[in-house]
mmCIF file of C-alpha atoms in Angstrom:
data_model
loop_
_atom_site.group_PDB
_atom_site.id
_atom_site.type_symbol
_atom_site.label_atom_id
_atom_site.label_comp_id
_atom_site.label_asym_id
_atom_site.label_seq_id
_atom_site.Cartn_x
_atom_site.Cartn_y
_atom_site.Cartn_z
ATOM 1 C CA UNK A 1 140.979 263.665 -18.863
ATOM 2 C CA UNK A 2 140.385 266.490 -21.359
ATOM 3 C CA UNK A 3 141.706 270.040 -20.441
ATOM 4 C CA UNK A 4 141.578 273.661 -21.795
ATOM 5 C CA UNK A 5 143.343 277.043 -20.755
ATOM 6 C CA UNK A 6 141.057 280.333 -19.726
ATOM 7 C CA UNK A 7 143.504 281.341 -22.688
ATOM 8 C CA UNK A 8 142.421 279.246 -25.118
ATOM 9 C CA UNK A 9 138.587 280.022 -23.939
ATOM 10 C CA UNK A 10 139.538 284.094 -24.575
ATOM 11 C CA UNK A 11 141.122 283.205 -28.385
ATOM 12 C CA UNK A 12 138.126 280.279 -29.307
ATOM 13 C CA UNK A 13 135.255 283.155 -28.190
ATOM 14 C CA UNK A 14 136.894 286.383 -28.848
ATOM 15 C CA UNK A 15 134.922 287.449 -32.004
ATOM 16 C CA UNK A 16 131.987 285.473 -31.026
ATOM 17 C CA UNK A 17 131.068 287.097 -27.680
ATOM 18 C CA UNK A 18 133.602 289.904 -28.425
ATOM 19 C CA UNK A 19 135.233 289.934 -25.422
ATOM 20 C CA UNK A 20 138.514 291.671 -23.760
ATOM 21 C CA UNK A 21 140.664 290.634 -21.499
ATOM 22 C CA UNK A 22 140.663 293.167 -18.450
ATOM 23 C CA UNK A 23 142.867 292.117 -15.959
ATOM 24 C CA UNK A 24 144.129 288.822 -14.200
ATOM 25 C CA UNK A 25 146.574 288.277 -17.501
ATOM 26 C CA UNK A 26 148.645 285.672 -15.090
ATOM 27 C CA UNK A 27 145.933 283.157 -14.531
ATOM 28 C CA UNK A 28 145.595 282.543 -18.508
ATOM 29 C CA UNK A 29 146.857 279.027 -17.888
ATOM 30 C CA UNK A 30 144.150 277.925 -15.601
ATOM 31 C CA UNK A 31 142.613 274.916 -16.337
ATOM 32 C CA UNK A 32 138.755 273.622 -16.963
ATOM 33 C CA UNK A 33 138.715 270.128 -16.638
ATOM 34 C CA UNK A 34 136.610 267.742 -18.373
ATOM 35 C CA UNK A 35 135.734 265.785 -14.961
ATOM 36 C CA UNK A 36 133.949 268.527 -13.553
ATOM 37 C CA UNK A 37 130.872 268.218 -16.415
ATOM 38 C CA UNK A 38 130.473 264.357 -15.327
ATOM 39 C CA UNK A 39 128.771 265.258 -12.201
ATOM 40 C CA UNK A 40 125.113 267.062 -12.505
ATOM 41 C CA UNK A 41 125.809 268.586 -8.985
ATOM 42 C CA UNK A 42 128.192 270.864 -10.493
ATOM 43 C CA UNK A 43 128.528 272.817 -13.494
ATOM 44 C CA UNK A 44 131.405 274.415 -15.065
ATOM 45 C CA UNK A 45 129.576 277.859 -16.322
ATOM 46 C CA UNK A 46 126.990 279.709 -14.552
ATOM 47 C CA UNK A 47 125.568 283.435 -13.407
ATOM 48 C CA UNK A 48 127.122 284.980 -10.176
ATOM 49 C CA UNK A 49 126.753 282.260 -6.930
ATOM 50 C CA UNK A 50 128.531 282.914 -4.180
ATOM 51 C CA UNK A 51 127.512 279.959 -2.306
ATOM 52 C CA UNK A 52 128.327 277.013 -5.064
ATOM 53 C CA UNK A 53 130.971 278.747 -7.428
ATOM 54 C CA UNK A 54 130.863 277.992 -10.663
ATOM 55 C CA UNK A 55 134.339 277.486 -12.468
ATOM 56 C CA UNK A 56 133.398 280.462 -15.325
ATOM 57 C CA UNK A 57 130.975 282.831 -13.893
ATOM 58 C CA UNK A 58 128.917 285.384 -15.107
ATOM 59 C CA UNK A 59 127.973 288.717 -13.921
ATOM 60 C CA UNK A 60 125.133 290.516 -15.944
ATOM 61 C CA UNK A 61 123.145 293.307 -15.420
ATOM 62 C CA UNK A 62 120.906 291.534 -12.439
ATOM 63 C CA UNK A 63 124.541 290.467 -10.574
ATOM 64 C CA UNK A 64 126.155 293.973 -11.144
ATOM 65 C CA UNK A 65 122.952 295.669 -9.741
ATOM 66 C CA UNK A 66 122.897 292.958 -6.733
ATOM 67 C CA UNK A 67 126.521 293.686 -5.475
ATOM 68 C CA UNK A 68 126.088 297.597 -6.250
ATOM 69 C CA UNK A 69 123.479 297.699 -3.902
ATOM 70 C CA UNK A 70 125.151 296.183 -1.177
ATOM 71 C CA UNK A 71 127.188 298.180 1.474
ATOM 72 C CA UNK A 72 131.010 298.815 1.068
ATOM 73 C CA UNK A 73 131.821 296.523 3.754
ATOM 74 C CA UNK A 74 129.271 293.466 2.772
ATOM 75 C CA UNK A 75 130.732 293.908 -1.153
ATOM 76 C CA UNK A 76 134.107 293.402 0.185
ATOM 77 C CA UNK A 77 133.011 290.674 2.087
ATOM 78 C CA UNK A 78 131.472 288.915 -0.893
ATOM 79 C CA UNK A 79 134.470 289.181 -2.966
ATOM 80 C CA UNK A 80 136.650 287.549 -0.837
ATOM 81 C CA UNK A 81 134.055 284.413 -0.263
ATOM 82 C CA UNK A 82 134.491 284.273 -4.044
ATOM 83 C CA UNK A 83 138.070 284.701 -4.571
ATOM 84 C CA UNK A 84 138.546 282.312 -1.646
ATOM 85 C CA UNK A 85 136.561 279.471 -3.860
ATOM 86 C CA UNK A 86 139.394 276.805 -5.539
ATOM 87 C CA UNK A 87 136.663 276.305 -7.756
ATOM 88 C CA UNK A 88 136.867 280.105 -9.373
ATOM 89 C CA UNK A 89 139.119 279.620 -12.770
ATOM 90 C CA UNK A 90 137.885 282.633 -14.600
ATOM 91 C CA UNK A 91 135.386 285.995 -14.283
ATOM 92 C CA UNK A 92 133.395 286.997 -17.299
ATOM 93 C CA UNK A 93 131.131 290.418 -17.045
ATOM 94 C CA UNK A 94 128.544 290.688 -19.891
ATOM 95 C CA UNK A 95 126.704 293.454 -21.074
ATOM 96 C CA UNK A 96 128.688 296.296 -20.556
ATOM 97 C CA UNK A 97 128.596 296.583 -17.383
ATOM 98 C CA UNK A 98 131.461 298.570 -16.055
ATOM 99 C CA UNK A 99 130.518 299.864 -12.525
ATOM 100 C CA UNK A 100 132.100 297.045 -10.619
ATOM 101 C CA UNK A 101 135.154 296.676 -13.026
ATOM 102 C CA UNK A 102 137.911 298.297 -10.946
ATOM 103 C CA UNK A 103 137.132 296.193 -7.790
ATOM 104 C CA UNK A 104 137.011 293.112 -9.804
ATOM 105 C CA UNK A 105 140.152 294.046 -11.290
ATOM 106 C CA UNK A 106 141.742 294.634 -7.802
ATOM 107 C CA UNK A 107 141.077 291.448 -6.805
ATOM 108 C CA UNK A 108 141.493 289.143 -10.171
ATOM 109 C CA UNK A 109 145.138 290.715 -10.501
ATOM 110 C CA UNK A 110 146.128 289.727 -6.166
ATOM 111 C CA UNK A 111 144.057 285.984 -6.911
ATOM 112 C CA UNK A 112 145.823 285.245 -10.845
ATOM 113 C CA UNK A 113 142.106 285.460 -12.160
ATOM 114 C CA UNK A 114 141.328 286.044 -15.454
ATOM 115 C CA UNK A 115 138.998 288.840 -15.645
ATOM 116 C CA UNK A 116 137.129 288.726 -18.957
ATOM 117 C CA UNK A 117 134.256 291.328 -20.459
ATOM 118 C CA UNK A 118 131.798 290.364 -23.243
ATOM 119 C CA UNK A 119 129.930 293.322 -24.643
ATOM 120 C CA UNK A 120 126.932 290.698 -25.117
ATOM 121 C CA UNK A 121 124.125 290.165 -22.774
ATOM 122 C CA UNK A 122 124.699 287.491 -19.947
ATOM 123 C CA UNK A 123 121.849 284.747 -21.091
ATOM 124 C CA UNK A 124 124.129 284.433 -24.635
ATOM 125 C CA UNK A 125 126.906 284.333 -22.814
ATOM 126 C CA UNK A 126 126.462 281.558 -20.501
ATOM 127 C CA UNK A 127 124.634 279.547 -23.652
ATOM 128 C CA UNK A 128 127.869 279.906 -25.869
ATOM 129 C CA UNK A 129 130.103 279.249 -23.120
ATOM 130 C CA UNK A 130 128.124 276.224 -22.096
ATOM 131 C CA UNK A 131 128.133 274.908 -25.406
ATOM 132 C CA UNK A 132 131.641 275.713 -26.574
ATOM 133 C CA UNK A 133 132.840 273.621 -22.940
ATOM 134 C CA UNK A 134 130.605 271.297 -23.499
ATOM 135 C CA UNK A 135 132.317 270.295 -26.841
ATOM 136 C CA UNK A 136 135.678 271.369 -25.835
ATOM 137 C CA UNK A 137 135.705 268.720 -22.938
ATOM 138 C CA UNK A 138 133.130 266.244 -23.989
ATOM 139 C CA UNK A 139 134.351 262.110 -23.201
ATOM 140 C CA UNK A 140 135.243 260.932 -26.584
ATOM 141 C CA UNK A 141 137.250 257.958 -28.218
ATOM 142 C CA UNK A 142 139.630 257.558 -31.325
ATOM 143 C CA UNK A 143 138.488 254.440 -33.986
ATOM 144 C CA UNK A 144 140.286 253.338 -36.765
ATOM 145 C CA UNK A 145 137.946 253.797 -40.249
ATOM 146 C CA UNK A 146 136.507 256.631 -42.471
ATOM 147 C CA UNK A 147 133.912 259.059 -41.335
ATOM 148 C CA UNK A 148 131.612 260.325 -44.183
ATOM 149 C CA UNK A 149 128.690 262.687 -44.811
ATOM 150 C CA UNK A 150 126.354 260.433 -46.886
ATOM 151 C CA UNK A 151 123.439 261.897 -47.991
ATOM 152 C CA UNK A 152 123.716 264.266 -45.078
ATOM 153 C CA UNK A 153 124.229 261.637 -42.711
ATOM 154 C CA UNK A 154 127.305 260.751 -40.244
ATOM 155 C CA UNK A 155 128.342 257.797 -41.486
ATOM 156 C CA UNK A 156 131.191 255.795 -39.776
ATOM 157 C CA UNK A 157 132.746 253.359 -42.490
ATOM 158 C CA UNK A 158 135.040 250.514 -40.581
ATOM 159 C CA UNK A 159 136.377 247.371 -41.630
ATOM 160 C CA UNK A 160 139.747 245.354 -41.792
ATOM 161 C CA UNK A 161 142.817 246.896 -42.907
ATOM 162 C CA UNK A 162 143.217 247.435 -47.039
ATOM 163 C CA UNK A 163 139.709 246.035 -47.317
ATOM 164 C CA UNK A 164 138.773 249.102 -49.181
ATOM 165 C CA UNK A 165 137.722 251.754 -47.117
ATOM 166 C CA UNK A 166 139.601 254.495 -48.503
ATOM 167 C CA UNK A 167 138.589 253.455 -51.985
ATOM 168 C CA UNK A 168 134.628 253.722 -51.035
ATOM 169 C CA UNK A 169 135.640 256.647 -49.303
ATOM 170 C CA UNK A 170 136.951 258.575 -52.854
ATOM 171 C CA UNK A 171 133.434 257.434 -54.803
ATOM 172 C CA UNK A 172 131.425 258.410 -52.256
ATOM 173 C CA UNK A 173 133.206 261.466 -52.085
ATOM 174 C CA UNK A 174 132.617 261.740 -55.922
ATOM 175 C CA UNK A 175 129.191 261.233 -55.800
ATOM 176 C CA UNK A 176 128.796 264.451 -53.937
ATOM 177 C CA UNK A 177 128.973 263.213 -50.503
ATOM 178 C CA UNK A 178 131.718 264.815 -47.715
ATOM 179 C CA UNK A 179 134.765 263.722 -45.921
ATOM 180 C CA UNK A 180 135.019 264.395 -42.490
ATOM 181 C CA UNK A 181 137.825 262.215 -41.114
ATOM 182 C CA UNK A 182 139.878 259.404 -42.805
ATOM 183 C CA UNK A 183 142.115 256.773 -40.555
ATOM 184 C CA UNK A 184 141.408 258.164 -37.180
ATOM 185 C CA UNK A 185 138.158 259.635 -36.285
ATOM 186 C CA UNK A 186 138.296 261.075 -32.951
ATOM 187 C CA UNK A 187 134.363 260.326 -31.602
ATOM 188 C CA UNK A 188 132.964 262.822 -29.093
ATOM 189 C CA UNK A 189 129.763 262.605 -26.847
ATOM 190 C CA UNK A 190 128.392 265.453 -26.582
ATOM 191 C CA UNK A 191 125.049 265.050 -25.081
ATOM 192 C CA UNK A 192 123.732 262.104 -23.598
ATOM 193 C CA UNK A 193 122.658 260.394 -26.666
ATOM 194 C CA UNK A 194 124.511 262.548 -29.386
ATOM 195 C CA UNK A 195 128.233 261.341 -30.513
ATOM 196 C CA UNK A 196 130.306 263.588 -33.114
ATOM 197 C CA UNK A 197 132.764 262.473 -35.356
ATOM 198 C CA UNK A 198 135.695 264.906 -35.739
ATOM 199 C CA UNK A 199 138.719 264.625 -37.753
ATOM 200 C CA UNK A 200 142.711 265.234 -35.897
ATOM 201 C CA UNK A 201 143.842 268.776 -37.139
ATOM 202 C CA UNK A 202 146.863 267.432 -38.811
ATOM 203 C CA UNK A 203 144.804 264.553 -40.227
ATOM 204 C CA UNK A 204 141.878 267.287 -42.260
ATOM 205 C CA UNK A 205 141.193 267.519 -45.095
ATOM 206 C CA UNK A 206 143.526 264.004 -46.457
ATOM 207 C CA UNK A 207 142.256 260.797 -47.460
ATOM 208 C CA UNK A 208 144.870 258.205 -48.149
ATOM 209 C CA UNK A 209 144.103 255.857 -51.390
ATOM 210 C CA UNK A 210 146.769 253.335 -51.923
ATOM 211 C CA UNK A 211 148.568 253.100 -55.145
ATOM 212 C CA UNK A 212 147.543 256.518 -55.511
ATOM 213 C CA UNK A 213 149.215 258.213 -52.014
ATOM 214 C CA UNK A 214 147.799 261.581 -49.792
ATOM 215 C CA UNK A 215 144.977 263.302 -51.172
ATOM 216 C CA UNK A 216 144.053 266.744 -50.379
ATOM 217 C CA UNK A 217 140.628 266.617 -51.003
ATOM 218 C CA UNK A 218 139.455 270.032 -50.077
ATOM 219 C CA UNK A 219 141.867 271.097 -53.131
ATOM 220 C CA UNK A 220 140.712 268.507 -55.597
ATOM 221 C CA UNK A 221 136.896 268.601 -54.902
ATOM 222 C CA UNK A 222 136.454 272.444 -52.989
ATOM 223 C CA UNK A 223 135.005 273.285 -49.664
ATOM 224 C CA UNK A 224 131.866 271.365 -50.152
ATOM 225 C CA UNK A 225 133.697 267.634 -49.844
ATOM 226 C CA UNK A 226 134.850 267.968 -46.473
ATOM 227 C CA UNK A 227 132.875 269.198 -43.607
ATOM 228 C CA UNK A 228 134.776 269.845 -40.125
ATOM 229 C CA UNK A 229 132.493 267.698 -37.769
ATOM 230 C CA UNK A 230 129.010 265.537 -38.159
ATOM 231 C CA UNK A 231 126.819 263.864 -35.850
ATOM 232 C CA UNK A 232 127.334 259.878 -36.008
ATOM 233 C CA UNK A 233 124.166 258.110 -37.071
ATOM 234 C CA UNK A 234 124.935 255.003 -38.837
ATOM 235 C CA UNK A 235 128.453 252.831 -38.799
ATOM 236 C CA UNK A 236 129.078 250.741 -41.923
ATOM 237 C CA UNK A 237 131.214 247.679 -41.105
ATOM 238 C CA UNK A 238 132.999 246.170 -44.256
ATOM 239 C CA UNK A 239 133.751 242.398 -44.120
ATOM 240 C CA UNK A 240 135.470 239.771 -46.589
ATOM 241 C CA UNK A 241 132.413 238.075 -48.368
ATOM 242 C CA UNK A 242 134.238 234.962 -47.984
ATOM 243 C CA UNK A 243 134.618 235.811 -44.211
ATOM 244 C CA UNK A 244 132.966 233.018 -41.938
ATOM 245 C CA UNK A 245 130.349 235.078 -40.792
ATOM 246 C CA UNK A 246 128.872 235.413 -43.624
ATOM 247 C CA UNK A 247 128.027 231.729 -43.641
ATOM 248 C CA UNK A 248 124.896 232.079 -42.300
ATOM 249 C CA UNK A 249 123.811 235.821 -43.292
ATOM 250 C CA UNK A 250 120.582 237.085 -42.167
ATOM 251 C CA UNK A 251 119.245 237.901 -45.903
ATOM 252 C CA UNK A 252 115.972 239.801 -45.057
ATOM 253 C CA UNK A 253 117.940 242.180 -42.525
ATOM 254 C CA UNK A 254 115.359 241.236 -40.348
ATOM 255 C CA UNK A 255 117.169 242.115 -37.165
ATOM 256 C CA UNK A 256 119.069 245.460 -36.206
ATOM 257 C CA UNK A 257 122.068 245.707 -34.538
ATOM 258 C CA UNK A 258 124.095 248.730 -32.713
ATOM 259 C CA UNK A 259 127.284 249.052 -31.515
ATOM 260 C CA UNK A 260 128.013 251.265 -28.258
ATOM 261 C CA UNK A 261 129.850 254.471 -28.408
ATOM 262 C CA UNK A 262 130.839 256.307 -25.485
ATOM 263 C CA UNK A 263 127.976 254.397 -23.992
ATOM 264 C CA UNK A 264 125.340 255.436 -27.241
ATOM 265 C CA UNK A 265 123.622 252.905 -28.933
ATOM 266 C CA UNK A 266 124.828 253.666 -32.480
ATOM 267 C CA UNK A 267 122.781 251.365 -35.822
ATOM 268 C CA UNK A 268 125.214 249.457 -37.536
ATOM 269 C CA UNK A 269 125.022 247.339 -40.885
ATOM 270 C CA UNK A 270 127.441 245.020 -41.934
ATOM 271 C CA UNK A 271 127.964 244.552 -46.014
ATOM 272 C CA UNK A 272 130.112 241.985 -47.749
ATOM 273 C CA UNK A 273 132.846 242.669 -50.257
ATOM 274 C CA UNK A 274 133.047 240.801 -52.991
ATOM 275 C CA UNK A 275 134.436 241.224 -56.808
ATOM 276 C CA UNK A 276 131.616 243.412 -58.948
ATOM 277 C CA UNK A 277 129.744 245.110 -55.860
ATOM 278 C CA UNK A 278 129.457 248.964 -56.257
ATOM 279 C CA UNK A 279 129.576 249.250 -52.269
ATOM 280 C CA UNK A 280 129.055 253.295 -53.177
ATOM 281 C CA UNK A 281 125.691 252.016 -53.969
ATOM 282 C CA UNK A 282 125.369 249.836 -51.423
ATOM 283 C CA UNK A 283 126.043 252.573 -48.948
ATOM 284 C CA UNK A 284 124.039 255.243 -50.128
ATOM 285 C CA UNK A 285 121.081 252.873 -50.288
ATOM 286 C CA UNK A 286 121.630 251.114 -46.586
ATOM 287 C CA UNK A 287 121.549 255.097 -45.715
ATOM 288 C CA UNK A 288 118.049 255.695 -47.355
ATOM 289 C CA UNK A 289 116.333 252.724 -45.941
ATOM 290 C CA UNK A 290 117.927 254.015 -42.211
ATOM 291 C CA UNK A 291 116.268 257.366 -42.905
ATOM 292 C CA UNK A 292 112.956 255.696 -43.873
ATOM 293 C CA UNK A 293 113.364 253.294 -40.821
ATOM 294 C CA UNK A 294 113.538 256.412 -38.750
ATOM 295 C CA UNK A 295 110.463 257.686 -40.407
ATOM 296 C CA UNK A 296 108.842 254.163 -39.171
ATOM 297 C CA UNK A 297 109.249 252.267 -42.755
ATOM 298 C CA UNK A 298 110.405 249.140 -42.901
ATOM 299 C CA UNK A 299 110.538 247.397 -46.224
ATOM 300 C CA UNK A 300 111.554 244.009 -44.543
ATOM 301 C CA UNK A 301 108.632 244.246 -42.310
ATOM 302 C CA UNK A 302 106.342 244.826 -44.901
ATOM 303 C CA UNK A 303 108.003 242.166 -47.342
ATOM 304 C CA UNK A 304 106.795 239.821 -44.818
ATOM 305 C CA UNK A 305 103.331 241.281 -44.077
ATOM 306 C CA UNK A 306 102.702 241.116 -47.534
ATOM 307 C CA UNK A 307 104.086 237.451 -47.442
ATOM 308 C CA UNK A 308 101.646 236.179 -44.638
ATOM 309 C CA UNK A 309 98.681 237.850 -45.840
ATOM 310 C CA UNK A 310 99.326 235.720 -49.992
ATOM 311 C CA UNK A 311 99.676 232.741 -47.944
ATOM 312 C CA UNK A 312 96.243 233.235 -45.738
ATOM 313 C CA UNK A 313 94.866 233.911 -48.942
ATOM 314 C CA UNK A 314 95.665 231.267 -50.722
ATOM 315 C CA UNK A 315 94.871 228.978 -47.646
#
């Protein structure tokens, strides 16, 4: 299970939502949980509710104006149904609104809540924040294999051990393509039917080529050959030519195949490696004909229309 501070919320969204920390400084290592965003009954972000607390909420101007018009006596009342909530971790007021900053103060410092102000409107707020948790504590996997921009497409390269991954990797790379993980490529859902690939922070920016050792590729190539996360579309498998599945290879690519990722159907192709094959090539082209598959053109399919309709002709 995936966790993150309030603290580490505060530091990731500072300068974004330019926010500052107004009271409740002893509650900075509360946790958000990645459980909670499982469940569509609950939701980890959200504008004032005082009946089903949200873990972060929001007060904008329509919240502030709410509790400001309620009497002394029902205001204090509604703060303590909402401090009493387990589910509170953290306070954020948007907008500028200071009138109700000194009684949320009051009560974040007694309750170890993290008080937080954004001098954005609420509606940004809660879409950042939603977001940011949303990738911060998305289900995700580790895989062994090379993760690529190809053409601007995620491209997930696996295959055995010293089969040549690495190696593809570099002449890819070359060819104007980016790096985005090499060895372990941590794989994150984070929609329903969207998977990112993401690289380990001690792992960036390297690509390991053997008989050659570590390379820093952001230093040899510049910014533009690594990128710092892409959206998986396609997963290259590499196998031995002379590998026994190959003994009966479908030649016309006539049927697709996927493999599941954090329950997403991902496209995957599988290309042999022989002596003489320029799999750079062979990579780059498998990722055209997936784009023009996507645009609904399929050069097998119409191989074999064309096919039939010589053969009723000649018949």
């Amino acid at each position: 299970m995936r966790t993150i501070t309030i603290e580490k919320l505060f530091n990731d969204n500072k300068e974004r939502l330019q926010l500052d920390w107004v009271a409740g400084q002893t509650g900075a290592h509360r946790l958000l949980e990645s459980e909670e965003i499982k469940h569509p009954a609950t939701s980890l972000i959200g504008h004032l509710n005082l009946i089903h607390t949200f873990h972060v909420q929001v007060l904008g101007a329509a919240e502030v104006s709410y509790l400001e018009g309620l009497s002394e006596e029902r205001r204090e009342l509604a703060m303590t149904r909402l401090f009493a909530s387990k589910e509170l971790a953290t306070l954020v007021v948007a907008g500028n609104e200071t009138l109700l900053l000194p009684l949320l103060s009051r009560y974040c410092n007694e309750h170890h809540v993290p008080l937080l102000a954004s001098k954005r409107h609420s509606p940004h707020v809660v879409d950042t924040l939603r977001l940011y948790l949303l990738r911060e504590l998305a289900e995700y996997i580790t895989t062994h294999g090379v993760f690529l921009d190809v053409l601007e497409l995620g491209v997930l390269i696996t295959g055995a051990s010293a089969i040549g991954k690495s190696e593809l990797a570099l002449e890819l790379i070359t060819r104007g393509n980016g790096l985005v993980a090499d060895d372990i490529v941590e794989l994150h859902r984070i929609s329903p039917d969207t998977i990112e690939g993401r690289c380990p922070p001690l792992l960036r920016d390297f690509l390991e080529v053997r008989g050659i050792g570590v390379l820093n590729i952001k230093q040899i190539f510049g910014e533009t050959a690594v990128r710092p996360h892409k959206i998986l579309r396609l997963i290259v498998h590499l196998e031995d030519h002379n590998h026994e599945t190959f003994a009966n290879l479908d030649r016309l690519g006539s049927e697709a195949s996927y493999q599941d990722i954090v329950g997403v159907p991902i496209r995957k192709m599988m290309i042999p490696v022989a002596a003489g094959r320029n799999l750079a090539v062979l990579v780059e082209a498998a990722v055209r004909n997936f784009v023009m598959n996507q645009r609904g053109i399929d050069s097998t399919k119409d191989f074999i229309e064309r096919h039939r309709l010589i053969l009723e002709s000649g018949s």
